[in-house]
Tab-separated table of C-alpha atoms and ligand atoms in Angstrom:
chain	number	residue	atom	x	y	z
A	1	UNK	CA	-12.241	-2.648	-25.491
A	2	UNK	CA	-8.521	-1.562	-24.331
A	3	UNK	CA	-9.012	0.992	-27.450
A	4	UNK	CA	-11.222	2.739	-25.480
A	5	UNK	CA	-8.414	3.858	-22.717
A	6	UNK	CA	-7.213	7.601	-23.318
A	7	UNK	CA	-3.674	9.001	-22.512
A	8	UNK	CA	-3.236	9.963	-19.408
A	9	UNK	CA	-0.950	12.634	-17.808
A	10	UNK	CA	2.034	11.829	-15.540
A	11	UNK	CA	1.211	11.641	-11.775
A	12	UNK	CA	2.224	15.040	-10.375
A	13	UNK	CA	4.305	13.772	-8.053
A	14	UNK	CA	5.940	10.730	-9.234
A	15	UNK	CA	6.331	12.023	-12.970
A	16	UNK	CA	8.661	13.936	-11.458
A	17	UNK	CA	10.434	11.125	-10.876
A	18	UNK	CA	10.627	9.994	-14.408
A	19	UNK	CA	11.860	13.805	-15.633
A	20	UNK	CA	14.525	13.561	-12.727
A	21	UNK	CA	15.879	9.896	-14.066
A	22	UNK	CA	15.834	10.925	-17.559
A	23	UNK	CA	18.208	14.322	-16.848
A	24	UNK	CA	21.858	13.838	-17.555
A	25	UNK	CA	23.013	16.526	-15.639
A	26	UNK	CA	25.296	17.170	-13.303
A	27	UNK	CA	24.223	18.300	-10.131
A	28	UNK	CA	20.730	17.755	-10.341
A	29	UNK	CA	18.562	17.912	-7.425
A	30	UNK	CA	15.112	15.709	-6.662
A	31	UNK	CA	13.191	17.103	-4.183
A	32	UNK	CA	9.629	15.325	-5.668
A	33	UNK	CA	8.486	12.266	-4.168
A	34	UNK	CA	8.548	11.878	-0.190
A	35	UNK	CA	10.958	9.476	0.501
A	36	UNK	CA	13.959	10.538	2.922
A	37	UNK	CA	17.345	11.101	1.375
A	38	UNK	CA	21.059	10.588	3.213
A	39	UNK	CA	23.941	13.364	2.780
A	40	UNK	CA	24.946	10.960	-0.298
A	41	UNK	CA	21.166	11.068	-1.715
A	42	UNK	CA	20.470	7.390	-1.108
A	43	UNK	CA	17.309	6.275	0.972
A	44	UNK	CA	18.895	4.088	3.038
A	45	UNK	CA	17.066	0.627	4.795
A	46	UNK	CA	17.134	1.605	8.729
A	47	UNK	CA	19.255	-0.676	10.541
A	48	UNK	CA	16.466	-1.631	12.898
A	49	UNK	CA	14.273	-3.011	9.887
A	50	UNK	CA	17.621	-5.019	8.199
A	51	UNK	CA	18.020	-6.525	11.808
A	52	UNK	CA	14.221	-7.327	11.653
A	53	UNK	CA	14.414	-9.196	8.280
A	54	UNK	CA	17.213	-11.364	10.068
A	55	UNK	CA	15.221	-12.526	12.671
A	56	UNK	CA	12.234	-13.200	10.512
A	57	UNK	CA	14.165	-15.056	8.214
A	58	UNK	CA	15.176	-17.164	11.075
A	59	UNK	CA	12.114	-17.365	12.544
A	60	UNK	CA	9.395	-17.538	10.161
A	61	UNK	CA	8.251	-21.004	9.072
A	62	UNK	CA	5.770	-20.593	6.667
A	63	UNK	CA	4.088	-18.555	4.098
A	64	UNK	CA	0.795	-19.434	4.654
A	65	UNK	CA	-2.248	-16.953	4.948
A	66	UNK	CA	-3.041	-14.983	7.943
A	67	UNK	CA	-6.477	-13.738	9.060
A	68	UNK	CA	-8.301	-11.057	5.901
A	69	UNK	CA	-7.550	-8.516	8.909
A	70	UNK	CA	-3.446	-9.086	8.813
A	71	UNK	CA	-1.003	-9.817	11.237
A	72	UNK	CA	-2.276	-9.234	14.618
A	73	UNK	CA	0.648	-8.051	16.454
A	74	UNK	CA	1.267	-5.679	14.030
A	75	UNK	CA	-2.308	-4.064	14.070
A	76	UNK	CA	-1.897	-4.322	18.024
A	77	UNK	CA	1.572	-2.114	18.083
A	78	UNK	CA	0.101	0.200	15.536
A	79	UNK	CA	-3.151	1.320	17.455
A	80	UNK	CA	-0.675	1.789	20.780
A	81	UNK	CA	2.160	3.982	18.537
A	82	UNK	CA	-0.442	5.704	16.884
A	83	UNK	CA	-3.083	6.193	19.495
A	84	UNK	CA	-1.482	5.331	22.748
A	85	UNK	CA	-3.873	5.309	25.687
A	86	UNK	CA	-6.105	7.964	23.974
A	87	UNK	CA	-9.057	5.375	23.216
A	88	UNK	CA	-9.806	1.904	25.143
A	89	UNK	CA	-8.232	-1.257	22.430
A	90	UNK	CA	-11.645	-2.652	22.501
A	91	UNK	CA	-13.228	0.644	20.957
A	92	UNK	CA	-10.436	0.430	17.900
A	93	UNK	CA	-10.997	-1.756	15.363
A	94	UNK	CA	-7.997	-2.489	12.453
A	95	UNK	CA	-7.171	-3.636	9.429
A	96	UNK	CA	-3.983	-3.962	7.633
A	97	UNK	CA	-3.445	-2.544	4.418
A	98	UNK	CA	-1.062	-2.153	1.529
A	99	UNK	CA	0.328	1.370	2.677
A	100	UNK	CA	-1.475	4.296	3.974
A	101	UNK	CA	-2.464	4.523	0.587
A	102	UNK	CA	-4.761	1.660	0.929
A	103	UNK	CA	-5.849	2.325	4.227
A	104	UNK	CA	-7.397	5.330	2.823
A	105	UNK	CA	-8.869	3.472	-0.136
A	106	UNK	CA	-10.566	1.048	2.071
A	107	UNK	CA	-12.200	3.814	4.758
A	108	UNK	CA	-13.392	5.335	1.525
A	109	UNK	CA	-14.825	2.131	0.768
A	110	UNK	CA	-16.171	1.952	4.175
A	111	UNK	CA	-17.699	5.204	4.096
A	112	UNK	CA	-19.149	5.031	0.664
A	113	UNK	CA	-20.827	1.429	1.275
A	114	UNK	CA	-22.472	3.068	4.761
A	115	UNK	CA	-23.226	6.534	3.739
A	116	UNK	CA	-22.755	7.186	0.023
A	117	UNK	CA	-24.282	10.624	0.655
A	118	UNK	CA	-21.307	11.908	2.985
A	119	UNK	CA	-19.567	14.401	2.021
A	120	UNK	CA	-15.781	14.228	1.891
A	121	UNK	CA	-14.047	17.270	3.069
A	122	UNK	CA	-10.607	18.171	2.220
A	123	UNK	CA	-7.887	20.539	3.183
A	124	UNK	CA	-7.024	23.035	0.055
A	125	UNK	CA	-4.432	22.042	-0.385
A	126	UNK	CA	-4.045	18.342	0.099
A	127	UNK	CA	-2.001	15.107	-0.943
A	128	UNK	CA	-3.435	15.086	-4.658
A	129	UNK	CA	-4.439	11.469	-4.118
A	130	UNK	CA	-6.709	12.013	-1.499
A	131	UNK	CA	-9.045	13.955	-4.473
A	132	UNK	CA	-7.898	11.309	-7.062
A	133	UNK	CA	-9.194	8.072	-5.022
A	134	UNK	CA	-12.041	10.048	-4.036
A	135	UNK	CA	-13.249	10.962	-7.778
A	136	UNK	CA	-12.748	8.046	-9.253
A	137	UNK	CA	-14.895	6.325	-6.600
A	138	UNK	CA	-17.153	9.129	-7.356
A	139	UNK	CA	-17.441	10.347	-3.274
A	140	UNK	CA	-19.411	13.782	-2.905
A	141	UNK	CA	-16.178	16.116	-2.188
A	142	UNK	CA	-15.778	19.788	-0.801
A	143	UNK	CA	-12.702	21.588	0.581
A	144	UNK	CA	-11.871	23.606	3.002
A	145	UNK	CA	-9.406	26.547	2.957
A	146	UNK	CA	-6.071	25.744	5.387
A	147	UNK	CA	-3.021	27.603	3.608
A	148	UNK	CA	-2.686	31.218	3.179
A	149	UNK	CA	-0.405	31.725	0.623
A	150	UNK	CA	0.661	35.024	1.514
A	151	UNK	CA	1.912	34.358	4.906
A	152	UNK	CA	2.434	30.257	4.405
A	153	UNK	CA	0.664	29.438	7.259
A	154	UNK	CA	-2.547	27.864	8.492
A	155	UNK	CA	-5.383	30.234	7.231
A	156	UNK	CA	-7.458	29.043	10.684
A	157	UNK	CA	-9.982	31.317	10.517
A	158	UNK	CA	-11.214	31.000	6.685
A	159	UNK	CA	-10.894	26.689	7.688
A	160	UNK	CA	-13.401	27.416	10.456
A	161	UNK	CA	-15.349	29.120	8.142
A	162	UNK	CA	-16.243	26.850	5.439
A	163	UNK	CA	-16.421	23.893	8.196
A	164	UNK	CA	-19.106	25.685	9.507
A	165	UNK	CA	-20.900	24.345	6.435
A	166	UNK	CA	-20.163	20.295	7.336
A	167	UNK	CA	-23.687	18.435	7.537
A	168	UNK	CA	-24.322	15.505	10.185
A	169	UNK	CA	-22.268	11.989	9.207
A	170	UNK	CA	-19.984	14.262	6.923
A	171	UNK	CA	-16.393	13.164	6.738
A	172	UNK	CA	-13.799	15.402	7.823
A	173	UNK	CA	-9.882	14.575	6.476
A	174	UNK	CA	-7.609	16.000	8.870
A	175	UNK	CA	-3.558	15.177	8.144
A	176	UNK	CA	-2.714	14.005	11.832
A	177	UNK	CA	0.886	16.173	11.114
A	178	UNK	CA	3.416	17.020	8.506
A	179	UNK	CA	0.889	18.651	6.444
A	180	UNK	CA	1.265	17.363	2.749
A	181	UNK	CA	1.859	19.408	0.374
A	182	UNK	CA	2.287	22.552	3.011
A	183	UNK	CA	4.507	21.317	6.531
A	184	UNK	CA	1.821	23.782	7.828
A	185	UNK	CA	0.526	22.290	11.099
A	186	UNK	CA	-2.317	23.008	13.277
A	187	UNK	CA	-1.815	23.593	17.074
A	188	UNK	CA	-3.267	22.107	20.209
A	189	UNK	CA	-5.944	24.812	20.144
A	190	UNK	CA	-6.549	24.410	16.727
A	191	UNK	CA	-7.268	20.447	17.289
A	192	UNK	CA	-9.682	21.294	19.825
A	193	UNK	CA	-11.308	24.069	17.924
A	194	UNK	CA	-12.099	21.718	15.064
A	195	UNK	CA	-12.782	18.388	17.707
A	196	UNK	CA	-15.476	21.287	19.514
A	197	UNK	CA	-16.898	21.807	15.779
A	198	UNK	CA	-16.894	18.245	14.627
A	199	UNK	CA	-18.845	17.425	17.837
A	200	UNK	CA	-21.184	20.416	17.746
A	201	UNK	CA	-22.039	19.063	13.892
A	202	UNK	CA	-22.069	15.833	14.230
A	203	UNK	CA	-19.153	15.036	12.032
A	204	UNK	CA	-17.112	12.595	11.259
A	205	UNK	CA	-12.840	13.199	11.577
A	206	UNK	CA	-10.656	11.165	9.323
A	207	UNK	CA	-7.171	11.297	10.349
A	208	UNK	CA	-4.288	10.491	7.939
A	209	UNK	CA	-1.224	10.494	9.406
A	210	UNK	CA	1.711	9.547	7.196
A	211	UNK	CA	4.596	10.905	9.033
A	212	UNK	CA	3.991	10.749	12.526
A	213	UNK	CA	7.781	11.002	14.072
A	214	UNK	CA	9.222	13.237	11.282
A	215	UNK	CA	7.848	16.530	12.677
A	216	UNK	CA	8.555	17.251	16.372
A	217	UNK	CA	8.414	13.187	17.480
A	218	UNK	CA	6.356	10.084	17.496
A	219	UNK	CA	4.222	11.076	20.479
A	220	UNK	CA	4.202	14.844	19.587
A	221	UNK	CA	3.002	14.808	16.321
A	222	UNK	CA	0.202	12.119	17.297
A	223	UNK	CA	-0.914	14.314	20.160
A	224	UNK	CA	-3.685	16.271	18.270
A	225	UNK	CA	-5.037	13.202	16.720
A	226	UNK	CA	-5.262	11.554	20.083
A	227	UNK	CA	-7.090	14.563	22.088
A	228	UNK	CA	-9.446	14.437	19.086
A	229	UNK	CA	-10.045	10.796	19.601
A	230	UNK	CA	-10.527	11.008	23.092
A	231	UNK	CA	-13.676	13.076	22.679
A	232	UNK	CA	-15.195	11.883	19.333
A	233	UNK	CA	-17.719	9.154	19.803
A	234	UNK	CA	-16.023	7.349	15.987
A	235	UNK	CA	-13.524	8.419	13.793
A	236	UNK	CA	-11.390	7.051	10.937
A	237	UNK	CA	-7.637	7.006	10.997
A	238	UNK	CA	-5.141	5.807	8.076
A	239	UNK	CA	-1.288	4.889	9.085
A	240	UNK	CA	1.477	4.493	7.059
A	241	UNK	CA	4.636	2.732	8.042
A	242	UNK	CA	6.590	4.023	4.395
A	243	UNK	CA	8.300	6.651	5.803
A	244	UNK	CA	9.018	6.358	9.479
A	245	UNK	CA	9.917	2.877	8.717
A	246	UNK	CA	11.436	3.588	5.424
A	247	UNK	CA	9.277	0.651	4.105
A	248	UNK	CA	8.197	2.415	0.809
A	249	UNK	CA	7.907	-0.216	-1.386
A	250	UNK	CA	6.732	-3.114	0.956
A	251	UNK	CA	3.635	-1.627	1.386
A	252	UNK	CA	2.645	-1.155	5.317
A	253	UNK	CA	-0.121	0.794	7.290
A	254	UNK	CA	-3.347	-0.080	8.502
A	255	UNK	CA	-7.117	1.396	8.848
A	256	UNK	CA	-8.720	1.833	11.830
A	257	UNK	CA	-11.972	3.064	12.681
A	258	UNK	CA	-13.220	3.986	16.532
A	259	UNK	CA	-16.386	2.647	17.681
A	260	UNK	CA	-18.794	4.747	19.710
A	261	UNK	CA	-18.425	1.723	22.145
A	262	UNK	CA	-16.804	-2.350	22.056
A	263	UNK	CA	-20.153	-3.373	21.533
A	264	UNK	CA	-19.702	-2.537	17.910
A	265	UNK	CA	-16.153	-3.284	17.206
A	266	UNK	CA	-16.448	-7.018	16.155
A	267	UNK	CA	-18.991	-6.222	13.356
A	268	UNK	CA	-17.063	-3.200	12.271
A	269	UNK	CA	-13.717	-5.004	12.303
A	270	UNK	CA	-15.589	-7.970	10.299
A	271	UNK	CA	-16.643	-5.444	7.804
A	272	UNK	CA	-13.207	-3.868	6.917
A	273	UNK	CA	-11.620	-7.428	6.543
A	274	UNK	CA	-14.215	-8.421	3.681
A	275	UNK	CA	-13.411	-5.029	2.716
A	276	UNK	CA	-9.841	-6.389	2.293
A	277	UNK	CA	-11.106	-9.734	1.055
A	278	UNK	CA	-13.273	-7.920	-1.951
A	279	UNK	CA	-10.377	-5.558	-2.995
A	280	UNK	CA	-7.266	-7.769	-2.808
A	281	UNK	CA	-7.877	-10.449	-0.237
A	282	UNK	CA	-4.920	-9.903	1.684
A	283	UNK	CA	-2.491	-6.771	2.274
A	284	UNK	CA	1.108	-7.812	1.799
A	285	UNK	CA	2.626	-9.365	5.227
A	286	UNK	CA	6.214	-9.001	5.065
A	287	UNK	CA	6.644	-5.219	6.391
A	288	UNK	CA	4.032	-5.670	8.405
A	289	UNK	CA	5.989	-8.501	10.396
A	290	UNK	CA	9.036	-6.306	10.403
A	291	UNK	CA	6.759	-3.620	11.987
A	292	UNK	CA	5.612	-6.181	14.168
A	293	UNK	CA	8.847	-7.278	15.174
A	294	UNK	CA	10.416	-3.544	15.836
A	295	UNK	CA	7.813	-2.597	18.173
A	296	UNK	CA	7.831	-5.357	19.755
A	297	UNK	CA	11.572	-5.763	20.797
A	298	UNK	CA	12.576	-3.235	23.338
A	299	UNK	CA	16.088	-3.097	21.741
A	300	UNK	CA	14.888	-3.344	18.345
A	301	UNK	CA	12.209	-0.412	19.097
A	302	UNK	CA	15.073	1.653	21.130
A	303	UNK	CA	16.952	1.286	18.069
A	304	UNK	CA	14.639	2.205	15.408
A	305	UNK	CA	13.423	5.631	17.337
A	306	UNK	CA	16.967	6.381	17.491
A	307	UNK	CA	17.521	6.180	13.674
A	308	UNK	CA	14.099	8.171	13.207
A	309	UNK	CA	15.011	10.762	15.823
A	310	UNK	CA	18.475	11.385	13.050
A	311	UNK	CA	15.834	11.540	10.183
A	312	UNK	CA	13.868	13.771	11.961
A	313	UNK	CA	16.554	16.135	13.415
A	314	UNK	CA	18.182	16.020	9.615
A	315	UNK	CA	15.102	17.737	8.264
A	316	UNK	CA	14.871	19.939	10.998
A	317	UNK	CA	18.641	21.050	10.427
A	318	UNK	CA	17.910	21.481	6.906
A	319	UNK	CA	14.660	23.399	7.460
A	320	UNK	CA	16.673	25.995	9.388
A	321	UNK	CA	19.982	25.604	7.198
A	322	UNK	CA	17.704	26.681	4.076
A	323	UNK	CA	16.011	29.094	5.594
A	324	UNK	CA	18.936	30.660	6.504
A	325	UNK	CA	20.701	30.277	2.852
A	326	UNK	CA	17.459	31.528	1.049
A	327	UNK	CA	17.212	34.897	3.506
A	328	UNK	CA	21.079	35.415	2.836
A	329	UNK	CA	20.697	34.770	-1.094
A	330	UNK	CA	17.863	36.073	-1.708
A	331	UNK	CA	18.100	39.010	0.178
A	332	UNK	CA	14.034	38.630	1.612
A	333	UNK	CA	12.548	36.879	4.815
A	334	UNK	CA	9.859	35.598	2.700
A	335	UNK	CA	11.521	32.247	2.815
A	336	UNK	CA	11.776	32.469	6.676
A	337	UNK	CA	8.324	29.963	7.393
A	338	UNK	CA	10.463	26.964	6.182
A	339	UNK	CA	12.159	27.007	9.773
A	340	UNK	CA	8.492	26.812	11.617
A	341	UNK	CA	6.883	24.518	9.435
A	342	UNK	CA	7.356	20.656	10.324
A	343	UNK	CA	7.832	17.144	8.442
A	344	UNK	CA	8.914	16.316	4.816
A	345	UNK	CA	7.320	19.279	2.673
A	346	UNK	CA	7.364	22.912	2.861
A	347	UNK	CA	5.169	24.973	-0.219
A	348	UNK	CA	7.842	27.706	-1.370
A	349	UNK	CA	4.803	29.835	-2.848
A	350	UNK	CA	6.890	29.902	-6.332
A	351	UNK	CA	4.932	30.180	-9.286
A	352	UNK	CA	4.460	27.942	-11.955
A	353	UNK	CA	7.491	29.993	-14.222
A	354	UNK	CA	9.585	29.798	-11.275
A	355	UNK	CA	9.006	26.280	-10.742
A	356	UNK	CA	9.742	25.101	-14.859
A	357	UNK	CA	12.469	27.747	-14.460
A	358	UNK	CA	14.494	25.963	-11.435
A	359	UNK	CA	13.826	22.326	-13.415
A	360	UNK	CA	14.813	23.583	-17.403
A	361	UNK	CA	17.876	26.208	-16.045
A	362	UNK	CA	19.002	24.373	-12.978
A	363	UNK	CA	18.292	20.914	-12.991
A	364	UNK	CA	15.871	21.558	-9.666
A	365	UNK	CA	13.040	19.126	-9.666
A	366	UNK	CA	10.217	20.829	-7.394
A	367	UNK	CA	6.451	19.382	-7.679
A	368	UNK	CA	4.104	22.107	-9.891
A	369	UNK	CA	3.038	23.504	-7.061
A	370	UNK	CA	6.322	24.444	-5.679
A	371	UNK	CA	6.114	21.559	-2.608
A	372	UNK	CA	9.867	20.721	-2.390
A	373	UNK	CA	10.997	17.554	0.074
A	374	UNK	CA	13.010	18.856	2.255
A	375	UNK	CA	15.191	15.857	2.868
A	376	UNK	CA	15.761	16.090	-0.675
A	377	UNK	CA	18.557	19.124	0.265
A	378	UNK	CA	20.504	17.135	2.801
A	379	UNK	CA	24.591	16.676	2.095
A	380	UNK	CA	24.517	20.920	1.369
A	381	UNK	CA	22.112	20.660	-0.595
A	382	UNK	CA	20.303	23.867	0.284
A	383	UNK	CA	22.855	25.498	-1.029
A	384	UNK	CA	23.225	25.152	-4.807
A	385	UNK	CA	18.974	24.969	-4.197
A	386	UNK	CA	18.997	28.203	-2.634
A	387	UNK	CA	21.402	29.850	-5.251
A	388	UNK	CA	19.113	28.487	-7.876
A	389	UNK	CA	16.033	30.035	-6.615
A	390	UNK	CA	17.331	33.441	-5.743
A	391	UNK	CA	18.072	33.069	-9.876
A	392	UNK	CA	14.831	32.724	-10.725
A	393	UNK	CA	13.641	34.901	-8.651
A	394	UNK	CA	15.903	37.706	-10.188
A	395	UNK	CA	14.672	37.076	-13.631
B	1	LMR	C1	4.405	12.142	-1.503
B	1	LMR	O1	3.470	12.931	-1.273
B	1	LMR	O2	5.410	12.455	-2.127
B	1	LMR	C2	4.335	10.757	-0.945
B	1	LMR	O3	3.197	10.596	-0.192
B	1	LMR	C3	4.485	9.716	-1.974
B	1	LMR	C4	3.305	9.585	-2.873
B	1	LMR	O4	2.871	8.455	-3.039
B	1	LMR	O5	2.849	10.585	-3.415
């Protein structure tokens, strides 16, 4: 049977990984996968989640399961950081999951096992694995344009335009900030253009949001998603706790889904648990129980926002710092957008020579399609990075 498997290529963003380990260079540079990097490149554990662990190693007794839904407290301090008073609690119903990664998974699930004939739409361009979970569960998929490439911004207009073409009960994927690959955003205007047109076709938004507090802060980058879900009657939302918790590897976020009314919630949040219980029973409950404890502690909370606010105002810094470097080095403002744009990843519109060009000649690990993580450049970074691409660009 195993015979029968064919090679597969490397992940486009995490082969990257692999290239960037096996490199014996000096000076090399990974700006591939989305994790956040300190001056000395290190992704450090935030002090707020190391003080966590503490007190649930003093504290917790046993190992035992916990409801197929997960840790209640921890889906309770989610829907408030994530939603805040947008939606009434009894109109939210949530799961946990292993990362936003499942949480997507299983409101595919959801959506396939209700409406199999939905279509999935997705921004061009978007995370890769958003079209990679979605073909291999074989979903119906369209996009819809978002990014001009000429002037790296939101291409509103030509979006508007092909969502004119979403059918009733369609799902809409929306990233709730931090656009990834682009750290092109939409505005408030924006949100309630596409809300109005969701509405008016009777579709249905699916929010990921997988960096809320790395773009302008936790309540301003979750301020479009929550307008939108104060005036849709459902819609789907996947959290992630990997980055603005710096819980990568543990595995935290959660699914929710918003009922037209409470009436429904109990029979909705019933269904995503034996969603859980039919995939992998239960989603991992350590990080979720640090989450848990964090939000729940004022101190431990005040303390944690703190450390994200550094993260946050790191990439900003760096965002303007490179910017700056790439105008002065490359002699062009065509590099200028990084400053506006917002969260982890910019797009540097570099083509596919450029990109194998800055990873063969300068040890510069950028993803194909020229995304670049920006926390990648901290410690002056930006600067040998900047050098290296006004190289290429001069070939
Ligand atoms: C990324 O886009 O780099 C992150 O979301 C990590 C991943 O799993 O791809």
């Amino acid at each position: 049977m195993l015979e029968k498997f064919q090679p597969v290529p490397p992940d486009p963003i995490l082969g990257l990984g692999q290239l960037f380990a096996a490199d014996t260079r000096g000076g090399k540079i990974d700006l591939g996968v989305g994790v956040f990097k300190d001056a000395a490149g290190n992704t450090p554990i935030m002090s707020a989640v190391k003080k966590a662990e503490m007190v649930l190693h003093e504290s917790q007794t046993t190992k035992t399961y916990k409801g197929l839904g997960g840790d209640e407290a921890f889906r309770d301090s989610m829907r408030e950081l994530v939603l805040g008073d947008a939606v009434p609690a009894d109109r939210v119903a949530t799961i946990q999951t292993p990362g936003g990664t499942g949480a997507i998974r299983q409101l595919y699930e959801a959506i396939k096992k209700i409406n199999g004939e939905a279509t999935l739409w997705l921004s061009d361009p978007t995370w890769p694995s958003h079209i990679g979970i979605a073909r291999h569960m074989g979903m119906p998929m369209r996009s819809y344009s978002y990014f001009d490439g000429a002037s790296s911004s939101v291409d509103f207009d030509a979006m508007m335009h092909d969502l004119a073409d979403v059918k009733p009960q369609d799902v809409v994927m929306l990233h709730g900030c931090c656009h990834n690959p682009t750290g092109a955003n939409l505005d408030a205007a924006q949100w309630k253009a596409v809300t109005d047109l969701l509405l008016a076709r009777g579709a249905i938004p699916f929010v990921d949001i997988a960096y809320q507090g790395f773009g302008d802060g936790l309540d301003a980058d979750a301020a479009g998603l929550r307008a939108m879900a104060a005036r849709v009657p459902e819609m789907l939302i996947a959290a992630s706790c990997s980055k603005n918790f710096g819980l990568y590897r543990d595995r935290v976020g959660c699914a929710m889904a918003i009922c037209e009314n409470a009436a429904q919630h109990d029979v909705v949040s019933r269904n995503l648990a034996v969603l859980n219980r039919l995939n992998y029973s239960f989603a991992p409950d350590h990080g979720a129980a640090l989450v848990a404890i964090i939000l729940g502690d004022r101190d431990l909370r005040a303390e944690w926002e703190t450390e994200l606010g550094e993260m946050r105002d790191t990439m900003l810094s760096i965002r303007q710092s490179l910017a700056d470097e790439l105008r002065r080095q490359c002699n062009t403002d065509r590099f200028d957008f990084i400053a506006a744009h917002r969260g982890m990843f910019s797009r540097l519109g570099l083509d596919k020579d450029s990109v194998e060009a800055l990873r063969d000649q300068h040890a510069m690990y950028v993803v194909g399609d020229s995304r670049i993580n920006i926390a990648g450049l901290s410690g002056g970074r930006h600067e040998p990075f900047a050098a290296a691409v006004a190289k290429v660009l001069a070939i």
